[in-house]
Short mmCIF file of C-alpha atoms and ligand atoms in Angstrom, two decimals:
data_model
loop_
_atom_site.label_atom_id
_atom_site.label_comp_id
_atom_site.label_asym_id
_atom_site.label_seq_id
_atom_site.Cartn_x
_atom_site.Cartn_y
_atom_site.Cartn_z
CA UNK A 4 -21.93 14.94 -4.71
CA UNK A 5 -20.64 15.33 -8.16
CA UNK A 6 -18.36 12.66 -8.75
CA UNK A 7 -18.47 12.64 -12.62
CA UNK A 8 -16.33 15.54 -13.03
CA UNK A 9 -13.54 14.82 -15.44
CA UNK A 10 -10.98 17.05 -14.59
CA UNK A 11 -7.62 14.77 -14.19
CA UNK A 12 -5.82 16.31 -11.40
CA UNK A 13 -3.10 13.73 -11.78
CA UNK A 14 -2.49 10.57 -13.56
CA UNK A 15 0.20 8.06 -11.97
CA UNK A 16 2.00 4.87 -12.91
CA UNK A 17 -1.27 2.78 -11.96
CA UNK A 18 -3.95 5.50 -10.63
CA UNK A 19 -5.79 8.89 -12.21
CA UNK A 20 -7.29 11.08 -9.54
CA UNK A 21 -10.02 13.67 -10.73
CA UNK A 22 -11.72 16.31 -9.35
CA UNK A 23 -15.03 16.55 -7.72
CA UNK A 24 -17.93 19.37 -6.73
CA UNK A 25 -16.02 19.49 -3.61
CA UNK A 26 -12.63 21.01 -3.20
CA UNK A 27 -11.95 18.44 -0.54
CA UNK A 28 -12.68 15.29 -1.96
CA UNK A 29 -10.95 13.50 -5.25
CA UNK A 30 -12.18 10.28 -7.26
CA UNK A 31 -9.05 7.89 -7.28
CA UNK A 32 -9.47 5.54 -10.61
CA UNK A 33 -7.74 2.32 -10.76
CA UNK A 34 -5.71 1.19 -13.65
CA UNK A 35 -4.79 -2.29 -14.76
CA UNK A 36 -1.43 -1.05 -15.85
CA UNK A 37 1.79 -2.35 -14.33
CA UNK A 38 5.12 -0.82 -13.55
CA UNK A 39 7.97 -2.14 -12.19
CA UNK A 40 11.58 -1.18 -11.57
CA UNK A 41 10.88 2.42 -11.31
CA UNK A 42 9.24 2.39 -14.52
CA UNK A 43 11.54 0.36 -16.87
CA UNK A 44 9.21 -3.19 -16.99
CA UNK A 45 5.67 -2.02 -18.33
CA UNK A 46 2.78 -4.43 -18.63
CA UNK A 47 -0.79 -5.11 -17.71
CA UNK A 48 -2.24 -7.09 -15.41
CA UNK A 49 -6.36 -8.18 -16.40
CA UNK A 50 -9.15 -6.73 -13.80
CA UNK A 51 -5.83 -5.35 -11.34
CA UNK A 52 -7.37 -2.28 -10.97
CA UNK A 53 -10.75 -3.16 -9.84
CA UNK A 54 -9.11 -5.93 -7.11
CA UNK A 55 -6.64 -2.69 -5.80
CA UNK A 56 -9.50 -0.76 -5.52
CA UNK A 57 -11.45 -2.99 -3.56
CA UNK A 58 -9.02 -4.88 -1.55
CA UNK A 59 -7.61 -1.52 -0.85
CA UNK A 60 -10.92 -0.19 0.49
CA UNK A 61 -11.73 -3.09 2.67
CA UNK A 62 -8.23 -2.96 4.21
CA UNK A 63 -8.28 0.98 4.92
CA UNK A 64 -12.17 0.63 6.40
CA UNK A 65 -10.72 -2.61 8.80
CA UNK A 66 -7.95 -0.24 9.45
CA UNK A 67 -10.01 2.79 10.31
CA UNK A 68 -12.27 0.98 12.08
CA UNK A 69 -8.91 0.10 14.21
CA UNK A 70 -7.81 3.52 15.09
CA UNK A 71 -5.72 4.58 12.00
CA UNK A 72 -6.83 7.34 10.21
CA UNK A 73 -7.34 7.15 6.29
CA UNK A 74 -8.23 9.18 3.61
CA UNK A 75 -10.91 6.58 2.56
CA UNK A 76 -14.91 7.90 2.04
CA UNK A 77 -16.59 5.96 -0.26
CA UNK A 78 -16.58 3.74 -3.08
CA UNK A 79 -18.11 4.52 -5.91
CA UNK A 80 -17.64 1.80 -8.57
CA UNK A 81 -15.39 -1.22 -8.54
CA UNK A 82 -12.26 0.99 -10.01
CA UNK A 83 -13.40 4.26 -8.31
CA UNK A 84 -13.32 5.48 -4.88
CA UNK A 85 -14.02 9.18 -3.25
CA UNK A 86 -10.99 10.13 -0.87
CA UNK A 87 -10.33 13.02 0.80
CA UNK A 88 -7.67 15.49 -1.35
CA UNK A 89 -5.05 15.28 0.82
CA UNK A 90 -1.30 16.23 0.11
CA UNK A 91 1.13 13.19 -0.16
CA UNK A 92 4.32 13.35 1.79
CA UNK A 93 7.25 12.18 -0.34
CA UNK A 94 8.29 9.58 1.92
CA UNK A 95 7.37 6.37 1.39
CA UNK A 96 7.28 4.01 4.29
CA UNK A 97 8.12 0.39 3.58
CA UNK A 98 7.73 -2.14 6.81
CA UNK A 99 9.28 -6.19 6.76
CA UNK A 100 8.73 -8.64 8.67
CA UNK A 101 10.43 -11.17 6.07
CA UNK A 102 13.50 -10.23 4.58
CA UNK A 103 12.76 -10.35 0.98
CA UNK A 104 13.54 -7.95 -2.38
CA UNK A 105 15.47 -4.97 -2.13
CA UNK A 106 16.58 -5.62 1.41
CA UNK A 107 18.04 -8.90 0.91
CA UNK A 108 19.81 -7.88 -2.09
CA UNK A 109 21.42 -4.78 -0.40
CA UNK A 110 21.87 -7.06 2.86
CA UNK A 111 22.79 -10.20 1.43
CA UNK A 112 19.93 -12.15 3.92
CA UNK A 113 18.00 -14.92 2.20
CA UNK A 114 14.80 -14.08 0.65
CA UNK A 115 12.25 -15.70 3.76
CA UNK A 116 14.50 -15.26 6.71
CA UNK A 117 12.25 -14.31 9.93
CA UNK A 118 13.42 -10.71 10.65
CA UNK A 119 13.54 -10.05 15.08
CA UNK A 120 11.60 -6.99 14.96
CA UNK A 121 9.31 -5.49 12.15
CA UNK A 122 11.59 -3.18 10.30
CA UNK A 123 10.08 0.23 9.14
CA UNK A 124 12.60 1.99 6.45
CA UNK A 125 11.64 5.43 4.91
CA UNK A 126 12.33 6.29 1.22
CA UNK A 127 12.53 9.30 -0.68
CA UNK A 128 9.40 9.20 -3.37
CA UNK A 129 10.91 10.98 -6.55
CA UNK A 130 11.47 8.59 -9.30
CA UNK A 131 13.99 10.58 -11.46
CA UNK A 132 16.09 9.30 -8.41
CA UNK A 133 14.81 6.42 -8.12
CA UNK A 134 12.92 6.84 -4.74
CA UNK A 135 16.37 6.09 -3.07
CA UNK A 136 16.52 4.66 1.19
CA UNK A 137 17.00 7.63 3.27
CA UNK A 138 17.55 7.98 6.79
CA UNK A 139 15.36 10.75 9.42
CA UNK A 140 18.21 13.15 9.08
CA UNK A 141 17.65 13.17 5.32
CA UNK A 142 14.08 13.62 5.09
CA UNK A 143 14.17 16.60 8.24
CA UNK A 144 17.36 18.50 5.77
CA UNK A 145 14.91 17.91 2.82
CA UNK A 146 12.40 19.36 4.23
CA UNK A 147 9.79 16.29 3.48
CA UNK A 148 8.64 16.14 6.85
CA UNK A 149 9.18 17.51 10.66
CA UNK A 150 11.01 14.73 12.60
CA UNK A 151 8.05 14.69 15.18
CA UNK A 152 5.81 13.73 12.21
CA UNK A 153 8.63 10.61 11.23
CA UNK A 154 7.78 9.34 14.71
CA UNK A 155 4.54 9.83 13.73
CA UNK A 156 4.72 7.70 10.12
CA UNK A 157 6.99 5.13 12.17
CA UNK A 158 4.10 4.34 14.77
CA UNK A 159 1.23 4.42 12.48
CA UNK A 160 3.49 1.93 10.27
CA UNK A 161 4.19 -0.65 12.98
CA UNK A 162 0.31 -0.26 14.47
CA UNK A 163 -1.14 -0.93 10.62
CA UNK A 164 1.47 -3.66 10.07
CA UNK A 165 -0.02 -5.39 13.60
CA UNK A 166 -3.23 -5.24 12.27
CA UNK A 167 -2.66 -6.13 8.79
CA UNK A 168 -0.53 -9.31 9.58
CA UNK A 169 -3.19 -10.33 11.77
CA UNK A 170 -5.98 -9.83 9.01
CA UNK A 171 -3.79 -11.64 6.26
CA UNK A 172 -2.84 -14.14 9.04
CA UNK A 173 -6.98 -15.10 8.92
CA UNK A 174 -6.30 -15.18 5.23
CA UNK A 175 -3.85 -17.95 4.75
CA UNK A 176 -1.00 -15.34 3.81
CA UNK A 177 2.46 -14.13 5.56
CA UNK A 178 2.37 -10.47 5.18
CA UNK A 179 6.34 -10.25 3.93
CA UNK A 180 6.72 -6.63 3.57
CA UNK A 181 4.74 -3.54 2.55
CA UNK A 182 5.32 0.12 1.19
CA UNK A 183 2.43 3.13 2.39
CA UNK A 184 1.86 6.50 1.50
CA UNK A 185 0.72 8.99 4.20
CA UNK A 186 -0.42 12.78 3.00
CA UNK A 187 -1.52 15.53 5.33
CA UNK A 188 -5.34 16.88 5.13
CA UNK A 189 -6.11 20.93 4.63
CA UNK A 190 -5.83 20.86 8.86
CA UNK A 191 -2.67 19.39 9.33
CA UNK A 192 -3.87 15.94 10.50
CA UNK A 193 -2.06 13.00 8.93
CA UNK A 194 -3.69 10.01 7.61
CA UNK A 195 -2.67 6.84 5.95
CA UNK A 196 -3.54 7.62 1.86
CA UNK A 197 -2.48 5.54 -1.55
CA UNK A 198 -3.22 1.85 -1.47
CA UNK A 199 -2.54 -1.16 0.19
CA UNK A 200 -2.63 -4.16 -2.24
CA UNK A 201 -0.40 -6.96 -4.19
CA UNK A 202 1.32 -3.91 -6.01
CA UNK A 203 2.16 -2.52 -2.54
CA UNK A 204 2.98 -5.89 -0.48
CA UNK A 205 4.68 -8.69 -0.90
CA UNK A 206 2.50 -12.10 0.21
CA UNK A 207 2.96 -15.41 0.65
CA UNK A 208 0.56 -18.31 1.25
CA UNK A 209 0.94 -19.01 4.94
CA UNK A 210 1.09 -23.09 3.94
CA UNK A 211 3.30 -23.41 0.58
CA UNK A 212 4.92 -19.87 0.74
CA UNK A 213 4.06 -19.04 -2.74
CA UNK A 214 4.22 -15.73 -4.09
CA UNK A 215 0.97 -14.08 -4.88
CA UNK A 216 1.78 -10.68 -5.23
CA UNK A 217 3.41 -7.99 -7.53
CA UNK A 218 6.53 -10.21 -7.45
CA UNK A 219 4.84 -12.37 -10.20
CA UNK A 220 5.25 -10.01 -12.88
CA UNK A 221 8.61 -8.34 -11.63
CA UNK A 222 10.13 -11.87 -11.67
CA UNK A 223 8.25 -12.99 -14.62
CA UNK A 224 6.90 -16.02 -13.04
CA UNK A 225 3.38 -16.34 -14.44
CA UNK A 226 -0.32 -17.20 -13.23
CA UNK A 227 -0.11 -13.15 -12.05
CA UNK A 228 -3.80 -12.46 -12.27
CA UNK A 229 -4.84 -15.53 -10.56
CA UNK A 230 -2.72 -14.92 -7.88
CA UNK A 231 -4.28 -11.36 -7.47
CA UNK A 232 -7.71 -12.93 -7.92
CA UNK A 233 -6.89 -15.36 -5.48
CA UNK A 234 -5.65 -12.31 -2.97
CA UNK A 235 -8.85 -10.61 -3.38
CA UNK A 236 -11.14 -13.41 -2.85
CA UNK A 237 -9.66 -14.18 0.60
CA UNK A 238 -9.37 -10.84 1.59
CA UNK A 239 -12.91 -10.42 0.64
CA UNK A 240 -13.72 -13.74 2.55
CA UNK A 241 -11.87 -12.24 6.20
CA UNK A 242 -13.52 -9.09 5.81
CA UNK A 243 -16.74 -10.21 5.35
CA UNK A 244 -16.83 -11.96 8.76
CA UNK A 245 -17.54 -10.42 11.82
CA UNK A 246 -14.99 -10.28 14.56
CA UNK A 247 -14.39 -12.84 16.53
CA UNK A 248 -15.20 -12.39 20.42
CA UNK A 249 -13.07 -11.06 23.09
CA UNK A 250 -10.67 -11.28 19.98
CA UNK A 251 -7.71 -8.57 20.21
CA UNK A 252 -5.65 -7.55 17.04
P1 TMP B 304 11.54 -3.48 -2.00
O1 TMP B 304 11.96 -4.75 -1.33
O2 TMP B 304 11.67 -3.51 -3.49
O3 TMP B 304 12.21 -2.29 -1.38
O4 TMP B 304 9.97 -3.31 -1.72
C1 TMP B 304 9.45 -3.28 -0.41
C2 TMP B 304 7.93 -3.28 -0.46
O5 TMP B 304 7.44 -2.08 -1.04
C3 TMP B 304 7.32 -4.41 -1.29
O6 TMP B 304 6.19 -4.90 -0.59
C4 TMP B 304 6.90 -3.77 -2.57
C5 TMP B 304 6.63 -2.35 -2.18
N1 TMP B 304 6.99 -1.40 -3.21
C6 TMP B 304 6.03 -0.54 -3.72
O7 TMP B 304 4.86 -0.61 -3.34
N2 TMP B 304 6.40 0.36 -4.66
C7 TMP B 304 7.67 0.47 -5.09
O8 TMP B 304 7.95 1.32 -5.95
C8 TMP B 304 8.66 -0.41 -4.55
C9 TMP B 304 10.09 -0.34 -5.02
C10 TMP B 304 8.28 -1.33 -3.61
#
């Protein structure tokens, strides 16, 4: 497969995606720059983009091998990975299980307070508006997606958040919240795309409850590529051991 192609399909806030031989497959490159606040903080963050792309790719083959479908195929370099070309629905899904960041400033519920239930919240993804909260309703009248496929986001949201606090859980880290991206494949099929990382999920060590996450460099509160490297190299560490028997997630 020809995966030095150099067309640029698309270059985000912290990704480029080029084209390949085949018309169903893209090359997702990882950047070490950083965005936050919708754009307005801009920074970079030392060897990010090679951790996201591998702690990303461990995460989505742990997932898949758990029943969730992903867009993952193959990496090809520690920034690159093949995924399938899929189109991204413009709703990003954001599950907590701590209150923390935007909801406890809306809310007014302490940062760390144990939430009853795992809460899954859809927003619209257009930044000119500033990928505002929106409810089903909204995203069926906008015509971002059929209200039997929200059900469908919703449920593949709580079943990865089951399996990701558990994996984090082996890590040492409280899996606070995190945002996903879904897109839909040429046949209709929907499947869990984007990235799951520190830019994407707010984590705490299990023990001291520090932040070691994106949250570092939105909040300006230093050490923020050890605390990535620190991520990766326990994620690295869970995934690289078999399962444990009889062991259900
Ligand atoms: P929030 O508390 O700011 O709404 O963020 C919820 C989660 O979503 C948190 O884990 C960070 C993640 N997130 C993104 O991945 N991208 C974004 O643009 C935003 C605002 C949040």
């Amino acid at each position: 497969m020809d995966i030095v192609s150099d067309t640029l399909l698309y270059e985000g806030k912290a990704k480029k995606v080029f084209a390949t031989a085949d018309p169903g497959v893209v090359r997702v490159a990882y950047k070490d720059d950083a965005t936050a606040f919708n754009g307005l903080k801009r920074g970079q963050i030392q060897g990010k983009g090679a951790i996201n792309n591998q702690m990303s790719n461990l995460l989505f083959a742990y997932l898949q091998e758990h029943g969730v479908p992903t867009h993952f195929i193959e990496q090809v370099s520690e920034r690159e990975t093949l995924v399938r070309k899929v189109r991204i629905i413009p709703v990003e899904v954001v599950v907590r299980n701590l209150a923390a960041g935007s909801f406890s400033k809306r809310l007014g519920v302490a940062e760390g307070t144990d939430l009853p239930q795992a809460l899954v919240e859809f927003y619209y993804k257009n930044d000119e508006l500033g990928d505002p909260l929106i409810t089903d309703d909204h995203a069926v009248i906008l015509g971002l997606a059929e209200r039997e496929e929200l059900e469908q986001l919703r449920s593949l949201a709580l079943r990865i958040d089951h399996l990701l606090v558990s994996k984090f859980s082996d890590c040492g880290l409280l899996l606070v919240d995190f945002k996903v991206e879904f897109g839909r494949t040429p046949d209709g099929e929907i499947v869990l795309a984007d990235e799951i990382s520190p830019d994407t999920c707010r984590l705490w060590d299990s023990e001291t409850r520090k932040k070691l996450d994106k949250d570092r460099f939105r909040q300006d509160l230093g050490d923020v590529e050890d605390a990535y490297q620190e991520v990766f190299a326990r994620v690295k560490l869970a995934c690289a051991q078999l399962p444990r028997e009889g062991r259900s997630v």
